[in-house]
Amino acid sequence: MTSPNTLIFMELAIQQAKLALDALEVPVGCVIVEDGKVIASGRNRTTETRNATRHAEMEAIDVLLEQWQKNGLSMTEVAKKFSNCSLYVTCEPCIMCASALATLGIKDVFYGCSNDKFGGCGSILSLHLKDTASLNKGFKCAGGIMATEAIILLRTFYDQGNPNAPKPHRPLAHQATT
Amino acid sequence: MTSPNTLIFMELAIQQAKLALDALEVPVGCVIVEDGKVIASGRNRTTETRNATRHAEMEAIDVLLEQWQKNGLSMTEVAKKFSNCSLYVTCEPCIMCASALATLGIKDVFYGCSNDKFGGCGSILSLHLKDTASLNKGFKCAGGIMATEAIILLRTFYDQGNPNAPKPHRPLAHQATT
């Protein structure tokens, strides 16, 4: 699964996560690829928007679907295009994002580190698996791609202390070392 | 749970669903209530936006959070305000929306008919239940409120034939009767 192209696209997702880190956001980034080309990118913007649902995936999805709407694509054309898309994201999609991706019918998802608290692609729930009971068609999914880079970015963020967490889960770095 | 106020707010959610029906959208509507007052409303806009994630709940959430952002509220203030909010929606939130509502930390959710295909509040998954493994704080939830009205609207839509479904699941009404 980790072809050279996979690594190239994941590197672009990591660049998005770095932009998020620079903006004091939880550093998660993604790109959406169609026919071997990046057609959208997104990064976590929960702090900037004060909206805890504005994860990287939702940002990239909305950019793309708004563009297709402006281009006058029908619902069927949008669904067909999305079914040819791959998502590369630095962290396993959460339950909300995994459900959104399944609803939209994405072809496949490649992610970096797993999301042990909210992961929707195996860690907490397995929304990528086909489920006839819920009519979820699922999507192909592979994790652990450049996971170390993704984790380093997240650790960098949390070691600084998340300034937006109501109650920090761990002591701030400068407090811990003084 | 079904106090007079509950029915009044659900009636307003049904009015939103009727607006969606008039716009040839799957008729689901909602309102968000804070301190006994409606502060946001939303209706399904998946067809208009060509975005299958634009459910009524996501519409109402985004209106509200954008407004609070413009008003300069901090992340903590937004979280506190949302924890005092109740959602009234004509159909059980799907897995994506239920997860979003749990992430945002809504106080409680009142819904009309259940969502047997994608419901995230008991029908398929129970994302409203507190789960220490996933750190999901959950939210209070009550269903079956004015469910008949919600179902009638959905039946009206599907009996007309969903013009946006790639392959209609059932014959169009005028085809079935001719």
Short mmCIF file of C-alpha atoms in Angstrom, two decimals:
data_model
loop_
_atom_site.label_atom_id
_atom_site.label_comp_id
_atom_site.label_asym_id
_atom_site.label_seq_id
_atom_site.Cartn_x
_atom_site.Cartn_y
_atom_site.Cartn_z
CA MET A 1 0.00 0.00 0.00
CA THR A 2 2.91 2.37 0.68
CA SER A 3 3.92 3.08 -2.92
CA PRO A 4 6.18 6.09 -3.58
CA ASN A 5 3.06 8.08 -4.47
CA THR A 6 1.49 7.21 -1.13
CA LEU A 7 4.47 8.71 0.65
CA ILE A 8 4.47 11.80 -1.55
CA PHE A 9 0.81 12.50 -0.82
CA MET A 10 1.25 11.80 2.91
CA GLU A 11 4.16 14.23 2.95
CA LEU A 12 1.81 16.88 1.55
CA ALA A 13 -0.68 16.04 4.31
CA ILE A 14 2.09 16.47 6.87
CA GLN A 15 2.89 19.88 5.41
CA GLN A 16 -0.74 20.82 6.06
CA ALA A 17 -0.40 19.55 9.64
CA LYS A 18 2.70 21.76 10.06
CA LEU A 19 0.71 24.78 8.89
CA ALA A 20 -1.86 23.91 11.55
CA LEU A 21 0.87 23.66 14.19
CA ASP A 22 2.19 27.10 13.17
CA ALA A 23 -1.33 28.45 13.69
CA LEU A 24 -1.52 26.91 17.20
CA GLU A 25 -4.04 24.32 16.02
CA VAL A 26 -3.94 20.60 16.84
CA PRO A 27 -1.63 19.55 13.97
CA VAL A 28 -3.61 17.30 11.65
CA GLY A 29 -3.57 17.78 7.89
CA CYS A 30 -4.85 16.04 4.78
CA VAL A 31 -5.03 16.07 1.01
CA ILE A 32 -7.63 14.60 -1.33
CA VAL A 33 -6.33 13.01 -4.52
CA GLU A 34 -8.18 12.28 -7.77
CA ASP A 35 -6.46 10.59 -10.73
CA GLY A 36 -3.04 11.03 -9.13
CA LYS A 37 -3.49 14.77 -8.53
CA VAL A 38 -4.11 16.68 -5.32
CA ILE A 39 -7.47 18.43 -5.77
CA ALA A 40 -8.00 19.68 -2.20
CA SER A 41 -6.16 20.06 1.06
CA GLY A 42 -7.25 20.79 4.59
CA ARG A 43 -5.92 21.33 8.05
CA ASN A 44 -7.51 21.34 11.45
CA ARG A 45 -9.12 24.75 12.13
CA THR A 46 -11.06 24.10 15.34
CA THR A 47 -9.43 26.95 17.25
CA GLU A 48 -9.67 29.57 14.51
CA THR A 49 -13.32 28.79 13.86
CA ARG A 50 -14.23 28.00 17.49
CA ASN A 51 -15.95 24.99 15.96
CA ALA A 52 -14.85 21.60 17.28
CA THR A 53 -16.15 19.88 14.14
CA ARG A 54 -13.81 21.68 11.71
CA HIS A 55 -11.36 18.81 11.39
CA ALA A 56 -8.90 18.65 8.47
CA GLU A 57 -11.06 16.16 6.57
CA MET A 58 -14.25 18.25 6.87
CA GLU A 59 -12.31 21.32 5.69
CA ALA A 60 -10.99 19.53 2.59
CA ILE A 61 -14.35 17.91 1.83
CA ASP A 62 -16.20 21.22 2.02
CA VAL A 63 -13.69 23.06 -0.18
CA LEU A 64 -14.07 20.36 -2.80
CA LEU A 65 -17.84 20.00 -2.73
CA GLU A 66 -18.38 23.76 -2.81
CA GLN A 67 -16.15 23.96 -5.86
CA TRP A 68 -18.02 21.15 -7.62
CA GLN A 69 -21.31 22.83 -6.76
CA LYS A 70 -20.10 26.10 -8.29
CA ASN A 71 -19.04 24.16 -11.39
CA GLY A 72 -22.65 22.97 -11.69
CA LEU A 73 -22.01 19.27 -11.17
CA SER A 74 -25.12 17.23 -10.40
CA MET A 75 -25.48 15.08 -7.27
CA THR A 76 -24.74 11.98 -9.35
CA GLU A 77 -21.62 13.55 -10.89
CA VAL A 78 -20.40 14.64 -7.46
CA ALA A 79 -20.95 11.13 -6.06
CA LYS A 80 -19.09 9.60 -9.01
CA LYS A 81 -16.15 11.99 -8.65
CA PHE A 82 -15.89 11.38 -4.91
CA SER A 83 -15.91 7.61 -5.45
CA ASN A 84 -12.66 8.07 -7.40
CA CYS A 85 -10.98 10.09 -4.63
CA SER A 86 -8.41 9.04 -2.04
CA LEU A 87 -7.80 10.82 1.25
CA TYR A 88 -4.36 11.06 2.84
CA VAL A 89 -4.56 12.26 6.44
CA THR A 90 -1.91 12.38 9.15
CA CYS A 91 -4.18 10.94 11.87
CA GLU A 92 -6.92 8.29 11.73
CA PRO A 93 -10.26 9.97 10.98
CA CYS A 94 -12.50 10.37 14.03
CA ILE A 95 -15.96 8.80 14.17
CA MET A 96 -17.60 11.92 12.75
CA CYS A 97 -15.16 12.23 9.84
CA ALA A 98 -15.11 8.51 9.09
CA SER A 99 -18.91 8.53 8.97
CA ALA A 100 -18.87 11.58 6.67
CA LEU A 101 -16.35 9.88 4.34
CA ALA A 102 -18.48 6.72 4.25
CA THR A 103 -21.60 8.80 3.55
CA LEU A 104 -19.86 10.55 0.68
CA GLY A 105 -18.55 7.22 -0.64
CA ILE A 106 -14.82 7.88 -0.82
CA LYS A 107 -12.69 5.21 -2.54
CA ASP A 108 -9.94 4.85 0.03
CA VAL A 109 -8.28 6.44 3.03
CA PHE A 110 -4.59 6.38 4.00
CA TYR A 111 -3.74 7.64 7.47
CA GLY A 112 -0.70 8.16 9.67
CA CYS A 113 -1.01 7.58 13.38
CA SER A 114 -4.03 5.96 14.96
CA ASN A 115 -6.57 7.94 16.97
CA ASP A 116 -6.96 5.98 20.20
CA LYS A 117 -9.62 8.30 21.64
CA PHE A 118 -12.01 8.93 18.78
CA GLY A 119 -10.81 6.85 15.80
CA GLY A 120 -13.52 5.70 13.42
CA CYS A 121 -11.38 3.42 11.24
CA GLY A 122 -10.54 0.63 13.67
CA SER A 123 -9.47 2.21 16.97
CA ILE A 124 -12.90 2.87 18.52
CA LEU A 125 -15.32 2.05 15.71
CA SER A 126 -14.81 0.49 12.28
CA LEU A 127 -16.92 2.71 10.07
CA HIS A 128 -14.71 1.90 7.07
CA LEU A 129 -16.01 -1.68 7.06
CA LYS A 130 -18.94 -2.53 4.84
CA ASP A 131 -22.05 -3.09 6.96
CA THR A 132 -25.23 -4.25 5.30
CA ALA A 133 -27.26 -3.56 8.47
CA SER A 134 -26.52 0.16 8.28
CA LEU A 135 -26.17 0.27 4.47
CA ASN A 136 -22.64 1.59 5.03
CA LYS A 137 -20.67 0.77 1.88
CA GLY A 138 -17.41 1.41 3.72
CA PHE A 139 -14.09 2.32 2.11
CA LYS A 140 -10.62 0.81 1.78
CA CYS A 141 -8.36 1.93 4.58
CA ALA A 142 -4.67 1.64 5.48
CA GLY A 143 -2.99 3.19 8.53
CA GLY A 144 0.48 3.61 9.96
CA ILE A 145 1.86 5.55 6.98
CA MET A 146 4.57 7.99 8.14
CA ALA A 147 2.99 7.67 11.57
CA THR A 148 6.15 8.79 13.39
CA GLU A 149 6.12 12.19 11.68
CA ALA A 150 2.46 12.65 12.54
CA ILE A 151 3.06 11.72 16.18
CA ILE A 152 6.06 14.06 16.49
CA LEU A 153 3.88 16.97 15.35
CA LEU A 154 1.14 16.07 17.84
CA ARG A 155 3.68 15.66 20.66
CA THR A 156 5.23 19.03 19.79
CA PHE A 157 1.80 20.61 20.10
CA TYR A 158 0.82 18.94 23.36
CA ASP A 159 4.28 19.39 24.94
CA GLN A 160 3.83 23.14 24.44
CA GLY A 161 0.56 22.80 26.34
CA ASN A 162 -2.70 23.20 24.46
CA PRO A 163 -3.68 26.81 25.19
CA ASN A 164 -7.28 26.05 24.26
CA ALA A 165 -7.88 23.04 26.47
CA PRO A 166 -10.25 23.99 29.32
CA LYS A 167 -8.16 21.93 31.74
CA PRO A 168 -4.75 20.77 30.44
CA HIS A 169 -4.48 16.99 30.57
CA ARG A 170 -0.75 17.18 31.25
CA PRO A 171 1.51 19.84 32.72
CA LEU A 172 2.90 22.44 30.36
CA ALA A 173 6.45 21.69 29.18
CA HIS A 174 7.99 24.74 30.83
CA GLN A 175 6.24 23.94 34.08
CA ALA A 176 7.40 20.34 34.00
CA THR A 177 11.06 21.30 33.59
CA THR A 178 11.25 24.07 36.19
CA MET B 1 -39.78 14.54 28.57
CA THR B 2 -42.55 15.78 26.28
CA SER B 3 -43.41 19.03 28.07
CA PRO B 4 -45.43 21.65 26.17
CA ASN B 5 -42.16 23.41 25.36
CA THR B 6 -40.75 20.23 23.86
CA LEU B 7 -43.68 20.07 21.46
CA ILE B 8 -43.41 23.75 20.60
CA PHE B 9 -39.73 23.41 19.69
CA MET B 10 -40.33 20.18 17.77
CA GLU B 11 -43.08 21.95 15.81
CA LEU B 12 -40.51 24.58 14.81
CA ALA B 13 -38.15 21.79 13.72
CA ILE B 14 -40.97 20.32 11.61
CA GLN B 15 -41.50 23.71 9.99
CA GLN B 16 -37.83 23.60 8.96
CA ALA B 17 -38.36 20.11 7.55
CA LYS B 18 -41.33 21.43 5.53
CA LEU B 19 -39.10 24.15 4.08
CA ALA B 20 -36.66 21.42 3.08
CA LEU B 21 -39.50 19.45 1.43
CA ASP B 22 -40.57 22.55 -0.53
CA ALA B 23 -36.96 22.82 -1.76
CA LEU B 24 -36.98 19.16 -2.91
CA GLU B 25 -34.60 18.18 -0.10
CA VAL B 26 -34.96 15.13 2.15
CA PRO B 27 -37.25 16.76 4.75
CA VAL B 28 -35.37 16.90 8.03
CA GLY B 29 -35.27 20.05 10.14
CA CYS B 30 -34.01 21.15 13.53
CA VAL B 31 -33.73 24.00 16.00
CA ILE B 32 -31.16 24.63 18.73
CA VAL B 33 -32.47 26.09 21.99
CA GLU B 34 -30.58 27.94 24.72
CA ASP B 35 -32.32 29.18 27.88
CA GLY B 36 -35.75 28.47 26.40
CA LYS B 37 -35.08 30.43 23.21
CA VAL B 38 -34.41 29.23 19.68
CA ILE B 39 -30.94 30.51 18.75
CA ALA B 40 -30.42 28.60 15.50
CA SER B 41 -32.34 26.50 13.00
CA GLY B 42 -31.30 24.26 10.17
CA ARG B 43 -32.69 22.09 7.43
CA ASN B 44 -31.19 19.45 5.25
CA ARG B 45 -29.40 21.07 2.28
CA THR B 46 -27.59 18.10 0.73
CA THR B 47 -29.09 18.64 -2.73
CA GLU B 48 -28.60 22.40 -2.89
CA THR B 49 -24.98 22.14 -1.76
CA ARG B 50 -24.23 18.82 -3.55
CA ASN B 51 -22.67 17.89 -0.21
CA ALA B 52 -24.04 14.75 1.43
CA THR B 53 -22.77 15.90 4.84
CA ARG B 54 -24.89 19.07 5.02
CA HIS B 55 -27.54 17.59 7.30
CA ALA B 56 -29.90 19.84 9.26
CA GLU B 57 -27.86 19.49 12.46
CA MET B 58 -24.56 20.43 10.79
CA GLU B 59 -26.25 23.45 9.21
CA ALA B 60 -27.60 24.70 12.55
CA ILE B 61 -24.33 23.99 14.36
CA ASP B 62 -22.28 25.90 11.81
CA VAL B 63 -24.59 28.92 11.80
CA LEU B 64 -24.31 29.11 15.56
CA LEU B 65 -20.58 28.56 15.90
CA GLU B 66 -19.78 31.05 13.13
CA GLN B 67 -21.90 33.62 14.93
CA TRP B 68 -20.16 32.99 18.25
CA GLN B 69 -16.80 33.23 16.52
CA LYS B 70 -17.76 36.61 15.03
CA ASN B 71 -18.84 37.72 18.50
CA GLY B 72 -15.31 36.96 19.69
CA LEU B 73 -16.20 34.17 22.12
CA SER B 74 -13.26 32.06 23.25
CA MET B 75 -13.14 28.27 22.82
CA THR B 76 -14.02 27.84 26.48
CA GLU B 77 -16.97 30.24 26.23
CA VAL B 78 -18.23 28.44 23.11
CA ALA B 79 -17.96 25.07 24.84
CA LYS B 80 -19.82 26.40 27.89
CA LYS B 81 -22.60 27.89 25.78
CA PHE B 82 -23.01 24.69 23.77
CA SER B 83 -23.24 22.62 26.94
CA ASN B 84 -26.39 24.62 27.78
CA CYS B 85 -28.01 23.96 24.41
CA SER B 86 -30.72 21.49 23.41
CA LEU B 87 -31.31 20.22 19.89
CA TYR B 88 -34.78 19.39 18.56
CA VAL B 89 -34.61 17.46 15.29
CA THR B 90 -37.31 15.68 13.32
CA CYS B 91 -35.21 12.52 12.69
CA GLU B 92 -32.65 10.72 14.87
CA PRO B 93 -29.19 12.18 14.19
CA CYS B 94 -27.02 10.00 11.95
CA ILE B 95 -23.68 8.62 13.14
CA MET B 96 -21.79 11.64 11.79
CA CYS B 97 -24.13 14.20 13.38
CA ALA B 98 -24.39 12.31 16.69
CA SER B 99 -20.61 12.19 16.86
CA ALA B 100 -20.38 15.91 16.09
CA LEU B 101 -22.93 16.71 18.81
CA ALA B 102 -21.00 14.58 21.32
CA THR B 103 -17.74 16.26 20.31
CA LEU B 104 -19.29 19.69 20.82
CA GLY B 105 -20.77 18.56 24.15
CA ILE B 106 -24.45 19.38 23.67
CA LYS B 107 -26.69 19.07 26.74
CA ASP B 108 -29.53 17.08 25.23
CA VAL B 109 -31.18 15.98 22.01
CA PHE B 110 -34.88 15.43 21.32
CA TYR B 111 -35.75 13.70 18.06
CA GLY B 112 -38.81 12.60 16.12
CA CYS B 113 -38.63 9.39 14.12
CA SER B 114 -35.78 6.94 14.40
CA ASN B 115 -33.17 6.56 11.65
CA ASP B 116 -33.00 2.83 11.01
CA LYS B 117 -30.25 3.08 8.41
CA PHE B 118 -27.73 5.51 9.89
CA GLY B 119 -28.99 6.46 13.38
CA GLY B 120 -26.28 7.31 15.90
CA CYS B 121 -28.52 7.60 18.99
CA GLY B 122 -29.61 4.01 19.46
CA SER B 123 -30.67 2.63 16.06
CA ILE B 124 -27.24 1.68 14.65
CA LEU B 125 -24.79 3.08 17.20
CA SER B 126 -25.32 4.68 20.60
CA LEU B 127 -23.00 7.67 20.46
CA HIS B 128 -25.17 9.54 22.97
CA LEU B 129 -24.12 7.12 25.71
CA LYS B 130 -21.18 8.04 27.90
CA ASP B 131 -18.17 5.88 27.01
CA THR B 132 -15.02 6.16 29.06
CA ALA B 133 -13.05 4.08 26.52
CA SER B 134 -13.54 6.72 23.82
CA LEU B 135 -13.75 9.69 26.23
CA ASN B 136 -17.21 10.35 24.79
CA LYS B 137 -19.14 12.32 27.41
CA GLY B 138 -22.41 11.57 25.65
CA PHE B 139 -25.62 13.58 25.90
CA LYS B 140 -29.17 13.07 27.15
CA CYS B 141 -31.43 11.84 24.39
CA ALA B 142 -35.15 11.22 23.90
CA GLY B 143 -36.81 10.03 20.68
CA GLY B 144 -40.29 9.47 19.31
CA ILE B 145 -41.46 13.07 19.77
CA MET B 146 -44.03 13.97 17.08
CA ALA B 147 -42.57 11.08 15.11
CA THR B 148 -45.70 10.65 12.98
CA GLU B 149 -45.40 14.16 11.55
CA ALA B 150 -41.73 13.57 10.74
CA ILE B 151 -42.50 10.26 9.03
CA ILE B 152 -45.35 11.76 6.99
CA LEU B 153 -42.97 14.38 5.61
CA LEU B 154 -40.35 11.76 4.72
CA ARG B 155 -42.98 9.53 3.09
CA THR B 156 -44.28 12.47 1.09
CA PHE B 157 -40.75 13.06 -0.20
CA TYR B 158 -39.99 9.45 -1.05
CA ASP B 159 -43.43 8.78 -2.53
CA GLN B 160 -42.72 11.57 -5.02
CA GLY B 161 -39.52 9.73 -5.89
CA ASN B 162 -36.20 11.19 -4.87
CA PRO B 163 -35.03 12.97 -8.03
CA ASN B 164 -31.44 12.96 -6.75
CA ALA B 165 -31.08 9.29 -5.94
CA PRO B 166 -28.72 7.68 -8.50
CA LYS B 167 -30.96 4.61 -8.59
CA PRO B 168 -34.44 5.06 -7.06
CA HIS B 169 -35.04 2.52 -4.33
CA ARG B 170 -38.73 2.42 -5.14
CA PRO B 171 -40.74 3.31 -8.24
CA LEU B 172 -41.81 6.92 -8.64
CA ALA B 173 -45.39 7.57 -7.51
CA HIS B 174 -46.67 8.58 -10.94
CA GLN B 175 -45.05 5.51 -12.50
CA ALA B 176 -46.56 3.24 -9.90
CA THR B 177 -50.09 4.50 -10.56
CA THR B 178 -50.05 4.58 -14.37
#
